[in-house]
CSV table of C-alpha atoms in Angstrom, one decimal:
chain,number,residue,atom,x,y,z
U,8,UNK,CA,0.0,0.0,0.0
U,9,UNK,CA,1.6,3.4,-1.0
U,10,UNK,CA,-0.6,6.1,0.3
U,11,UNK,CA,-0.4,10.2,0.0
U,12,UNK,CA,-2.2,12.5,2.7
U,13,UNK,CA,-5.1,14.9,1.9
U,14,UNK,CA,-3.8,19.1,2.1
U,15,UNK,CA,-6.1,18.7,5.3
U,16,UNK,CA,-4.0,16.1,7.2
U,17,UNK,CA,-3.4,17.6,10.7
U,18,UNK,CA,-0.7,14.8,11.1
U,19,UNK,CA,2.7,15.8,11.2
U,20,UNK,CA,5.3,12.7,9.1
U,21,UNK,CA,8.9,13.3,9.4
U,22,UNK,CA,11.0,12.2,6.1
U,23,UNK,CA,14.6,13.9,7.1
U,24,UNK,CA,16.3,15.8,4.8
U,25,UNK,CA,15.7,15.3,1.4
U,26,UNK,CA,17.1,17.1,-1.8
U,27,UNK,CA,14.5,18.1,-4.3
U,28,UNK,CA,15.1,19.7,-7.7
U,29,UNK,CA,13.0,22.4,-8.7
U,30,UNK,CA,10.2,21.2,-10.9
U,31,UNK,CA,10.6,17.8,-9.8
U,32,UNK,CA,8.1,15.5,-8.1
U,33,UNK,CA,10.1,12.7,-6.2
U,34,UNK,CA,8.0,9.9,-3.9
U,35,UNK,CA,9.6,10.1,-0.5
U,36,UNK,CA,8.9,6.6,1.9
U,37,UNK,CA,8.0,7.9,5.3
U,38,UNK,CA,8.0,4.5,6.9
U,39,UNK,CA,7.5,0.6,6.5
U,40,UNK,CA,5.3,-1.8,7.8
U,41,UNK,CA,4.3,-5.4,8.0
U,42,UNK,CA,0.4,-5.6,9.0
U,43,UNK,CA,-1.0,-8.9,9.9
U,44,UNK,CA,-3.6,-9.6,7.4
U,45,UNK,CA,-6.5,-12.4,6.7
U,46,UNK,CA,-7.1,-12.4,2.4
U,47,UNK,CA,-9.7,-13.7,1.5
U,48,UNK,CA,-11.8,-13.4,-2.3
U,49,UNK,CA,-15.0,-13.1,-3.2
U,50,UNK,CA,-15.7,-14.0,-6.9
U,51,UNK,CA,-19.7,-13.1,-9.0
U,52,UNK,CA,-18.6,-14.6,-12.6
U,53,UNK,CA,-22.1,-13.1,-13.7
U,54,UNK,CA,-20.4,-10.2,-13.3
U,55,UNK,CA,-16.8,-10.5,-13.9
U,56,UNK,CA,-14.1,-13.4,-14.3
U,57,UNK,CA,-11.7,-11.9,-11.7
U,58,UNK,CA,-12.4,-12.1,-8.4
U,59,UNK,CA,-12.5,-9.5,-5.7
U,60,UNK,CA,-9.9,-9.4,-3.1
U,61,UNK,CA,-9.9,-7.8,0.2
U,62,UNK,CA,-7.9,-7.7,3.9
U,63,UNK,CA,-8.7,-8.1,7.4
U,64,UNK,CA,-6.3,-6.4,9.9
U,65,UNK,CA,-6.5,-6.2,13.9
U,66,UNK,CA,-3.9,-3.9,15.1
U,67,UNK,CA,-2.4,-5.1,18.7
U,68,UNK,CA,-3.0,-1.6,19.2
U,69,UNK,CA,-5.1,2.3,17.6
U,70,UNK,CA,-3.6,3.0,14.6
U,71,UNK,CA,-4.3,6.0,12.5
U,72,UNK,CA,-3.5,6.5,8.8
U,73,UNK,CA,-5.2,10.2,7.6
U,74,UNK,CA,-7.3,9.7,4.3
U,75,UNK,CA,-5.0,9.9,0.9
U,76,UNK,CA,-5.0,8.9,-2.5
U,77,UNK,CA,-3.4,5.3,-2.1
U,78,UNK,CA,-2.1,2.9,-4.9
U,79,UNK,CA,-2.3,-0.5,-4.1
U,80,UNK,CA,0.1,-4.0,-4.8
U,81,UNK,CA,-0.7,-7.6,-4.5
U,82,UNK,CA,2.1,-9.8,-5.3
U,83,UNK,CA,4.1,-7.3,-7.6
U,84,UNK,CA,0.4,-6.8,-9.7
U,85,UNK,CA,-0.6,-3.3,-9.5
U,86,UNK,CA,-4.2,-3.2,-8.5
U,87,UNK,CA,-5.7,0.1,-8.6
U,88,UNK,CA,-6.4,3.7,-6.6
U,89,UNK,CA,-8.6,4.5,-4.3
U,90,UNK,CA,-9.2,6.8,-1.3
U,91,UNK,CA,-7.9,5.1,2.1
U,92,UNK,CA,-7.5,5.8,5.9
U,93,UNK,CA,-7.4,4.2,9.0
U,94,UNK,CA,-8.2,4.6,12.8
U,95,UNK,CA,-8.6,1.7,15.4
U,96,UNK,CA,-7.6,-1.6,16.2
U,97,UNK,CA,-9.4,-3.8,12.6
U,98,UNK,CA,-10.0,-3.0,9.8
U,99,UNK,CA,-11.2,-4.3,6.4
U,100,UNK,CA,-9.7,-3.1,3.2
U,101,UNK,CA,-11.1,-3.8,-0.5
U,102,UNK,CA,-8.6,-3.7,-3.0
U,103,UNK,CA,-10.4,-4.2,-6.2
U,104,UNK,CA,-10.3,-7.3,-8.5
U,105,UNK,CA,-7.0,-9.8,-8.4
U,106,UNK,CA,-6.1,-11.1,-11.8
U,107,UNK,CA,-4.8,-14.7,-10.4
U,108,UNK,CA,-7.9,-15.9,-9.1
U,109,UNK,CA,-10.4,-16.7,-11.6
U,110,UNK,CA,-14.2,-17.8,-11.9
U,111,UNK,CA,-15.3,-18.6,-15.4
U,112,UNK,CA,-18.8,-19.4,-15.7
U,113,UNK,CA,-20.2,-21.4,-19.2
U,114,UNK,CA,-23.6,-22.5,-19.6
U,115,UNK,CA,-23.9,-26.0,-20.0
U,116,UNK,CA,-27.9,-26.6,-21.0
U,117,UNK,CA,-29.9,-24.1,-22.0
U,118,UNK,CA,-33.8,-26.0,-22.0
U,119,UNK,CA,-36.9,-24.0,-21.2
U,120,UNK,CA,-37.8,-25.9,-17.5
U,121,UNK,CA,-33.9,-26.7,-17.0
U,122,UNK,CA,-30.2,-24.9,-17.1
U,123,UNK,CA,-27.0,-25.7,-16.3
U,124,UNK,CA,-23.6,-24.0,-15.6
U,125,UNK,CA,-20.2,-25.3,-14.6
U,126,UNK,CA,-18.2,-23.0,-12.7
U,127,UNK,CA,-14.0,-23.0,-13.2
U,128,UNK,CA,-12.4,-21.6,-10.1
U,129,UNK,CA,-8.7,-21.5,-10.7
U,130,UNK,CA,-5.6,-20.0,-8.4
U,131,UNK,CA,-2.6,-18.9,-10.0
U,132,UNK,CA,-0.7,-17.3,-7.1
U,133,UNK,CA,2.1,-19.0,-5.8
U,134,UNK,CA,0.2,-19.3,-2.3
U,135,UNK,CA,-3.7,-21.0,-1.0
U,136,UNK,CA,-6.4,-18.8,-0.9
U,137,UNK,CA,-9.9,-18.7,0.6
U,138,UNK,CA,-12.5,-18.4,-2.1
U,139,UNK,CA,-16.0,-17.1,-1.9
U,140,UNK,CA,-18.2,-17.9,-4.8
U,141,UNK,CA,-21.8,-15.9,-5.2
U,142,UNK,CA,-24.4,-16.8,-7.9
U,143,UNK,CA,-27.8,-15.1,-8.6
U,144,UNK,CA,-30.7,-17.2,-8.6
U,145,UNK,CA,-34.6,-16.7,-10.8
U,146,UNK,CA,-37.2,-15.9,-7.7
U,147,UNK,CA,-40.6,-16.9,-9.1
U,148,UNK,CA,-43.4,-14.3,-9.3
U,149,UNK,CA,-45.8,-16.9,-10.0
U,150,UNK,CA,-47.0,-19.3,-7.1
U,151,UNK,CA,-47.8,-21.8,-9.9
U,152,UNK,CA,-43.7,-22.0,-10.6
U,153,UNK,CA,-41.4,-23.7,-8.2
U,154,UNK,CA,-38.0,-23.3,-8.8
U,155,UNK,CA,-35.4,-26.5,-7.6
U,156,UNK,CA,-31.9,-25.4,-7.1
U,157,UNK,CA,-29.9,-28.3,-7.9
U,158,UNK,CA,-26.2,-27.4,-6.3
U,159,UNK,CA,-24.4,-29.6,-4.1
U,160,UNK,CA,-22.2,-28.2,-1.4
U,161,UNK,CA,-24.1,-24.3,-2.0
U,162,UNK,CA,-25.3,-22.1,0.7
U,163,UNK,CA,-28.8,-21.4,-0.6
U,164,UNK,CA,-30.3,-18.1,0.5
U,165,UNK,CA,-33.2,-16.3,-1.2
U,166,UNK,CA,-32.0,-15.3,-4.9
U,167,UNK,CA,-28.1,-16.9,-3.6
U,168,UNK,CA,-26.1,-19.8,-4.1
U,169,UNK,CA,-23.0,-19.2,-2.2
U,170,UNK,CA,-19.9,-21.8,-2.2
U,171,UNK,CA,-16.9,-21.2,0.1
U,172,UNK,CA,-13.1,-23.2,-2.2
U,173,UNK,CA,-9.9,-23.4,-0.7
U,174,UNK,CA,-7.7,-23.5,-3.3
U,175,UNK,CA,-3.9,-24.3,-3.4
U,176,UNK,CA,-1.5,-22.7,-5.4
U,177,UNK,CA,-2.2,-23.3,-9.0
U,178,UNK,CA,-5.4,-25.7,-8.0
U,179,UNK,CA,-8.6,-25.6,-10.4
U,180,UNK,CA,-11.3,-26.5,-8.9
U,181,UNK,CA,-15.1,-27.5,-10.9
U,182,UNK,CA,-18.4,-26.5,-9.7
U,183,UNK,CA,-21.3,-28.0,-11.9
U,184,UNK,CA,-25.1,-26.5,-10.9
U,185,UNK,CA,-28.4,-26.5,-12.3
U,186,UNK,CA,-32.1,-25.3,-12.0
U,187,UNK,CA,-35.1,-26.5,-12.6
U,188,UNK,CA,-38.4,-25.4,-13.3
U,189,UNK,CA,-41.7,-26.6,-12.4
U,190,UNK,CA,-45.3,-24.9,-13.7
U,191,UNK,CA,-48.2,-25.9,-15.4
U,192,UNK,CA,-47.5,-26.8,-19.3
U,193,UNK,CA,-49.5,-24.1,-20.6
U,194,UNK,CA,-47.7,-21.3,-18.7
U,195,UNK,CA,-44.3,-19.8,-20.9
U,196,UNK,CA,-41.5,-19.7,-18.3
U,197,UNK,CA,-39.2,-16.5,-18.7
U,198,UNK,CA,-36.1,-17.1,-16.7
U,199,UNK,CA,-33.9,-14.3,-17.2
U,200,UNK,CA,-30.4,-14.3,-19.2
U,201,UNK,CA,-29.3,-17.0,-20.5
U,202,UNK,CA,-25.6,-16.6,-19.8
């Protein structure tokens, strides 16, 4: 995490003395930390193939960081900027989307009372990782139409199928779900996209 106070910042950082050319913008390190982190990655392949990666910290103590512009690194992959601060003992930071762990979603069978996807989660970092996986599922707005989630291992919730991977380094891992639909013959079943 690299991270540049606001104009605002009350704080006071101390970089000794530094020479600085006129016209010149230099990046000056102020100090150096190791912070005790749980990853973990949440992936929506609806969405996007990437999944998104974020950081739990508890400080053995306060800590305050003023809010800046910050740039952040994963595993020499440059992530993205956001805004950032920080002030307690835990926090949770999102970093954006990780390009080594993957969810690619394919539709298998595409049949009016029946579909089918298989799910490729895949790890290319060098260490494990806890994976999250979310999918959106059809809530019917017709009492005449049950919907059957067929999805072993899944947290079902209302509109949710959740599965929770670990996956080694380099590990690929297959999911294969389906849902079906049951209404009276005569009734045309609308399901949503077909991706």
């Amino acid at each position: 995490i690299s991270t540049r106070p606001t104009a605002d910042d009350n704080m006071l950082w101390s970089a000794g003395k530094k020479t600085i050319l006129a016209g010149s913008r230099q990046k000056i390190k102020i100090s150096e930390e190791i912070w005790p982190a749980a990853f973990s990655y949440l992936a929506r392949p609806a969405q996007s193939r990437q999944a998104f990666i974020s950081a739990f910290i508890n400080f053995p103590e306060a800590r305050k960081i003023p809010p800046g512009q910050t740039t952040f690194f994963y595993q020499g992959a440059l992530l993205g900027k956001s805004n950032f601060s920080l002030s307690g003992r835990q926090e949770f930071i999102f970093f954006g989307q990780a390009p080594q762990v993957t969810v690619t979603r394919q539709l298998q069978s595409d049949q009016t009372r029946h579909r089918q996807w298989r799910l490729e989660a895949r790890n290319d970092l060098a260490t494990p990782v806890k994976l999250r996986i979310e999918e959106s599922t059809p809530q019917a707005q017709d009492s005449r139409i049950k919907v059957k989630l067929l999805a072993a291992g899944a947290e079902e919730k209302p509109g949710q199928l959740s599965w929770e991977l670990g996956l080694a380094a380099g590990e690929e891992k297959t999911i294969i779900y389906g849902i079906d639909f049951e209404a009276p013959t005569d009734m045309e079943i609308e399901s949503g996209s077909s991706q």
